[in-house]
mmCIF file of C-alpha atoms in Angstrom:
data_model
loop_
_atom_site.group_PDB
_atom_site.id
_atom_site.type_symbol
_atom_site.label_atom_id
_atom_site.label_comp_id
_atom_site.label_asym_id
_atom_site.label_seq_id
_atom_site.Cartn_x
_atom_site.Cartn_y
_atom_site.Cartn_z
ATOM 1 C CA MET A 1074 -71.747 -47.702 62.290
ATOM 2 C CA ILE A 1075 -70.793 -46.805 58.704
ATOM 3 C CA ASP A 1076 -67.778 -48.444 57.063
ATOM 4 C CA ASN A 1077 -65.752 -45.709 55.265
ATOM 5 C CA SER A 1078 -62.909 -47.994 54.178
ATOM 6 C CA ASN A 1079 -64.835 -49.162 51.085
ATOM 7 C CA SER A 1080 -65.479 -45.635 49.747
ATOM 8 C CA ASP A 1081 -61.829 -44.701 50.344
ATOM 9 C CA GLU A 1082 -60.723 -47.652 48.205
ATOM 10 C CA ASP A 1083 -63.202 -46.702 45.441
ATOM 11 C CA LEU A 1084 -61.962 -43.147 45.460
ATOM 12 C CA GLY A 1085 -58.398 -44.402 45.239
ATOM 13 C CA LEU A 1086 -59.284 -46.645 42.299
ATOM 14 C CA LEU A 1087 -61.099 -43.804 40.491
ATOM 15 C CA GLN A 1088 -58.135 -41.528 41.074
ATOM 16 C CA LYS A 1089 -55.774 -44.145 39.649
ATOM 17 C CA ILE A 1090 -57.928 -44.594 36.544
ATOM 18 C CA PHE A 1091 -58.154 -40.823 36.095
ATOM 19 C CA LEU A 1092 -54.378 -40.438 36.429
ATOM 20 C CA VAL A 1093 -53.717 -43.198 33.875
ATOM 21 C CA LEU A 1094 -56.131 -41.629 31.389
ATOM 22 C CA LEU A 1095 -54.687 -38.183 31.996
ATOM 23 C CA SER A 1096 -51.155 -39.529 31.467
ATOM 24 C CA LEU A 1097 -52.122 -41.173 28.176
ATOM 25 C CA PHE A 1098 -53.772 -37.969 27.007
ATOM 26 C CA LEU A 1099 -50.695 -35.890 27.868
ATOM 27 C CA VAL A 1100 -48.355 -38.319 26.099
ATOM 28 C CA ALA A 1101 -50.509 -38.179 22.957
ATOM 29 C CA LEU A 1102 -50.669 -34.390 23.165
ATOM 30 C CA LEU A 1103 -46.891 -34.075 23.558
ATOM 31 C CA PHE A 1104 -46.308 -36.432 20.639
ATOM 32 C CA PHE A 1105 -48.592 -34.330 18.430
ATOM 33 C CA PHE A 1106 -46.968 -31.042 19.388
ATOM 34 C CA ARG A 1107 -43.464 -32.445 19.085
ATOM 35 C CA SER A 1108 -43.821 -33.902 15.603
ATOM 36 C CA GLY A 1109 -46.679 -32.333 13.708
ATOM 37 C CA PHE A 1110 -47.312 -28.942 15.167
ATOM 38 C CA LYS A 1111 -43.986 -27.325 14.281
ATOM 39 C CA ALA A 1112 -44.044 -28.517 10.654
ATOM 40 C CA ASN A 1113 -47.680 -27.473 10.235
ATOM 41 C CA ALA A 1114 -46.856 -24.061 11.683
ATOM 42 C CA MET A 1115 -43.992 -23.663 9.219
ATOM 43 C CA LEU A 1116 -46.192 -24.651 6.268
ATOM 44 C CA ASP A 1117 -48.824 -22.185 7.462
ATOM 45 C CA GLN A 1118 -46.210 -19.445 7.852
ATOM 46 C CA LEU A 1119 -44.793 -20.050 4.359
ATOM 47 C CA ALA A 1120 -48.271 -20.095 2.859
ATOM 48 C CA LYS A 1121 -49.248 -16.911 4.687
ATOM 49 C CA ASN A 1122 -46.144 -15.093 3.419
ATOM 50 C CA SER A 1123 -46.635 -16.274 -0.170
ATOM 51 C CA LEU A 1124 -47.365 -13.856 -2.966
ATOM 52 C CA GLU A 1125 -50.085 -14.561 -5.476
ATOM 53 C CA PRO A 1126 -48.601 -16.691 -8.293
ATOM 54 C CA ASP A 1127 -49.170 -14.100 -11.042
ATOM 55 C CA ILE A 1128 -47.581 -11.323 -8.948
ATOM 56 C CA ALA A 1129 -44.543 -13.478 -8.109
ATOM 57 C CA LEU A 1130 -43.989 -14.390 -11.766
ATOM 58 C CA LEU A 1131 -44.038 -10.742 -12.850
ATOM 59 C CA ASN A 1132 -41.895 -9.072 -10.173
ATOM 60 C CA GLY A 1133 -38.457 -9.740 -11.692
ATOM 61 C CA LYS A 1134 -37.313 -12.400 -9.214
ATOM 62 C CA PRO A 1135 -36.936 -16.124 -9.763
ATOM 63 C CA THR A 1136 -39.961 -17.963 -8.382
ATOM 64 C CA VAL A 1137 -40.594 -21.383 -6.888
ATOM 65 C CA PHE A 1138 -44.100 -22.799 -6.661
ATOM 66 C CA GLU A 1139 -44.431 -25.455 -3.963
ATOM 67 C CA PHE A 1140 -47.478 -27.625 -4.463
ATOM 68 C CA TYR A 1141 -48.310 -29.141 -1.068
ATOM 69 C CA ALA A 1142 -51.105 -30.286 1.246
ATOM 70 C CA ASP A 1143 -51.572 -29.976 4.998
ATOM 71 C CA TRP A 1144 -51.974 -33.759 5.317
ATOM 72 C CA CYS A 1145 -48.799 -34.549 3.333
ATOM 73 C CA GLU A 1146 -46.095 -36.023 5.603
ATOM 74 C CA ALA A 1147 -43.366 -35.417 2.985
ATOM 75 C CA CYS A 1148 -44.419 -31.749 2.768
ATOM 76 C CA LYS A 1149 -44.177 -31.477 6.552
ATOM 77 C CA GLU A 1150 -40.756 -33.143 6.468
ATOM 78 C CA MET A 1151 -39.478 -30.586 3.942
ATOM 79 C CA ALA A 1152 -41.098 -27.574 5.677
ATOM 80 C CA PRO A 1153 -38.211 -26.699 8.066
ATOM 81 C CA ASP A 1154 -35.642 -26.770 5.249
ATOM 82 C CA MET A 1155 -37.893 -24.752 2.939
ATOM 83 C CA PHE A 1156 -38.553 -22.287 5.757
ATOM 84 C CA ASP A 1157 -34.799 -21.801 6.366
ATOM 85 C CA ALA A 1158 -34.044 -21.447 2.645
ATOM 86 C CA GLU A 1159 -36.878 -18.942 2.234
ATOM 87 C CA LYS A 1160 -35.486 -16.838 5.091
ATOM 88 C CA LEU A 1161 -32.010 -16.879 3.552
ATOM 89 C CA TYR A 1162 -33.136 -15.930 0.035
ATOM 90 C CA SER A 1163 -36.311 -13.943 0.768
ATOM 91 C CA ASN A 1164 -35.079 -10.801 -0.990
ATOM 92 C CA LYS A 1165 -33.760 -12.688 -4.053
ATOM 93 C CA ILE A 1166 -36.395 -15.342 -4.774
ATOM 94 C CA ASP A 1167 -40.142 -15.769 -4.287
ATOM 95 C CA ILE A 1168 -41.614 -18.963 -2.882
ATOM 96 C CA VAL A 1169 -45.321 -19.465 -3.517
ATOM 97 C CA LEU A 1170 -47.136 -22.244 -1.670
ATOM 98 C CA LEU A 1171 -50.142 -23.704 -3.472
ATOM 99 C CA ASN A 1172 -52.336 -26.135 -1.552
ATOM 100 C CA VAL A 1173 -53.528 -28.900 -3.893
ATOM 101 C CA ASP A 1174 -56.717 -29.233 -1.833
ATOM 102 C CA ASN A 1175 -57.710 -25.672 -2.743
ATOM 103 C CA SER A 1176 -59.763 -25.706 -5.956
ATOM 104 C CA ARG A 1177 -58.516 -22.188 -6.640
ATOM 105 C CA TRP A 1178 -55.239 -23.700 -7.889
ATOM 106 C CA LEU A 1179 -56.682 -26.427 -10.167
ATOM 107 C CA ASP A 1180 -55.601 -24.589 -13.315
ATOM 108 C CA LEU A 1181 -51.983 -24.429 -12.090
ATOM 109 C CA ILE A 1182 -52.084 -28.050 -10.893
ATOM 110 C CA GLU A 1183 -53.134 -29.107 -14.392
ATOM 111 C CA LYS A 1184 -50.816 -26.714 -16.207
ATOM 112 C CA TYR A 1185 -47.725 -27.916 -14.330
ATOM 113 C CA ASN A 1186 -48.751 -31.595 -14.263
ATOM 114 C CA VAL A 1187 -48.727 -31.964 -10.490
ATOM 115 C CA ASN A 1188 -48.828 -35.742 -10.044
ATOM 116 C CA GLY A 1189 -47.425 -35.922 -6.545
ATOM 117 C CA ILE A 1190 -46.430 -33.676 -3.694
ATOM 118 C CA PRO A 1191 -44.364 -31.938 -2.672
ATOM 119 C CA GLN A 1192 -43.654 -30.646 -6.149
ATOM 120 C CA LEU A 1193 -41.423 -27.634 -6.651
ATOM 121 C CA THR A 1194 -41.871 -25.814 -9.963
ATOM 122 C CA PHE A 1195 -39.135 -23.364 -10.992
ATOM 123 C CA PHE A 1196 -39.277 -20.110 -12.942
ATOM 124 C CA ASN A 1197 -36.537 -17.669 -13.897
ATOM 125 C CA ASP A 1198 -36.668 -13.926 -13.189
ATOM 126 C CA LYS A 1199 -38.743 -13.400 -16.351
ATOM 127 C CA GLY A 1200 -41.417 -15.831 -15.144
ATOM 128 C CA GLU A 1201 -40.411 -18.518 -17.659
ATOM 129 C CA PHE A 1202 -40.831 -22.165 -16.633
ATOM 130 C CA LYS A 1203 -37.408 -23.775 -16.058
ATOM 131 C CA GLY A 1204 -38.182 -27.185 -14.575
ATOM 132 C CA PHE A 1205 -39.518 -28.996 -11.544
ATOM 133 C CA SER A 1206 -38.662 -31.385 -8.746
ATOM 134 C CA LEU A 1207 -40.908 -34.017 -7.224
ATOM 135 C CA GLY A 1208 -40.416 -35.211 -3.657
ATOM 136 C CA VAL A 1209 -38.615 -34.027 -0.561
ATOM 137 C CA ARG A 1210 -35.574 -31.806 -1.056
ATOM 138 C CA LYS A 1211 -33.134 -31.218 1.783
ATOM 139 C CA TYR A 1212 -31.681 -27.814 2.633
ATOM 140 C CA THR A 1213 -28.474 -28.357 0.646
ATOM 141 C CA GLU A 1214 -30.480 -29.290 -2.456
ATOM 142 C CA LEU A 1215 -32.810 -26.317 -2.025
ATOM 143 C CA ASN A 1216 -29.766 -24.092 -1.649
ATOM 144 C CA GLU A 1217 -28.287 -25.423 -4.921
ATOM 145 C CA ILE A 1218 -31.585 -24.951 -6.760
ATOM 146 C CA PHE A 1219 -32.129 -21.434 -5.433
ATOM 147 C CA LEU A 1220 -28.589 -20.346 -6.289
ATOM 148 C CA ALA A 1221 -28.973 -21.756 -9.819
ATOM 149 C CA LEU A 1222 -32.224 -19.793 -10.247
ATOM 150 C CA ILE A 1223 -30.731 -16.587 -8.823
ATOM 151 C CA ASN A 1224 -27.635 -16.886 -11.031
ATOM 152 C CA ASN A 1225 -29.714 -17.913 -14.052
ATOM 153 C CA SER A 1226 -27.581 -21.032 -14.454
ATOM 154 C CA GLU A 1227 -28.439 -24.664 -15.155
ATOM 155 C CA LEU A 1228 -30.563 -26.400 -12.544
ATOM 156 C CA PRO A 1229 -29.031 -29.386 -10.701
ATOM 157 C CA SER A 1230 -29.329 -32.797 -12.363
ATOM 158 C CA TYR A 1231 -31.924 -34.086 -9.857
ATOM 159 C CA THR A 1232 -34.453 -31.572 -11.184
ATOM 160 C CA LYS A 1233 -36.357 -32.193 -14.392
ATOM 161 C CA LEU A 1234 -35.738 -29.722 -17.143
ATOM 162 C CA SER A 1235 -38.396 -27.875 -19.030
ATOM 163 C CA ASN A 1236 -39.683 -29.688 -22.086
ATOM 164 C CA SER A 1237 -43.089 -30.445 -23.506
ATOM 165 C CA SER A 1238 -43.036 -34.108 -22.431
ATOM 166 C CA ASN A 1239 -42.975 -32.999 -18.783
ATOM 167 C CA LEU A 1240 -46.197 -31.062 -19.145
ATOM 168 C CA ILE A 1241 -49.250 -33.257 -19.583
ATOM 169 C CA SER A 1242 -52.727 -31.852 -19.946
ATOM 170 C CA LYS A 1243 -55.616 -33.460 -18.084
ATOM 171 C CA ASN A 1244 -57.128 -34.611 -21.382
ATOM 172 C CA ASN A 1245 -53.879 -36.305 -22.416
ATOM 173 C CA LEU A 1246 -53.115 -38.446 -19.341
ATOM 174 C CA LYS A 1247 -50.396 -40.960 -20.060
ATOM 175 C CA VAL A 1248 -47.826 -43.091 -18.342
ATOM 176 C CA GLN A 1249 -44.516 -41.294 -17.899
ATOM 177 C CA ASN A 1250 -41.612 -43.168 -16.343
ATOM 178 C CA ASN A 1251 -44.086 -45.813 -15.126
ATOM 179 C CA ILE A 1252 -45.919 -43.234 -12.994
ATOM 180 C CA ARG A 1253 -49.567 -42.787 -13.842
ATOM 181 C CA ALA A 1254 -50.638 -39.173 -14.132
ATOM 182 C CA GLU A 1255 -53.704 -39.189 -11.911
ATOM 183 C CA GLY A 1256 -53.316 -36.097 -9.785
ATOM 184 C CA PRO A 1257 -51.500 -35.046 -6.618
ATOM 185 C CA ARG A 1258 -53.578 -37.213 -4.253
ATOM 186 C CA TYR A 1259 -52.751 -40.435 -6.117
ATOM 187 C CA HIS A 1260 -50.543 -42.831 -4.185
ATOM 188 C CA SER A 1261 -49.624 -46.277 -5.507
#
């Protein structure tokens, strides 16, 4: 006579292990989709809808360059607010996303001294550099900045104004406000 009770217990144990592993996988998957997927999708959407930088600067609208990276948590945090602001002002302002990991944009990264991300770089409707902002900006701040650009008025005080000390060439790296100019991937 064959004892089937042992194989039933083994099958039950294997099923339990499978269910635990499946549960852990689903929890990890839900966590990823809940937090990262939406922000990544928004960054991708903004980047896909971006004009080329030279076209945006010449089309008679104020322009904002956002220097970002897909791996940047601060960029992902700002993505929903930037997405909403872009929708609101899409016919009055151009937003151009420039991925710092794309070597195609190295000349602009150097020209506008991108030392951290997200960095927003602002231009008036004539394509003239007006200033920049480093770090996450909330929707209300983006709204203030965009309205100032559209109305050709002074940028808010939390943005840095255009002057030659804000633009540092790669060959002239120096310490500015105790932040070393080492590129957008540098983190202290």
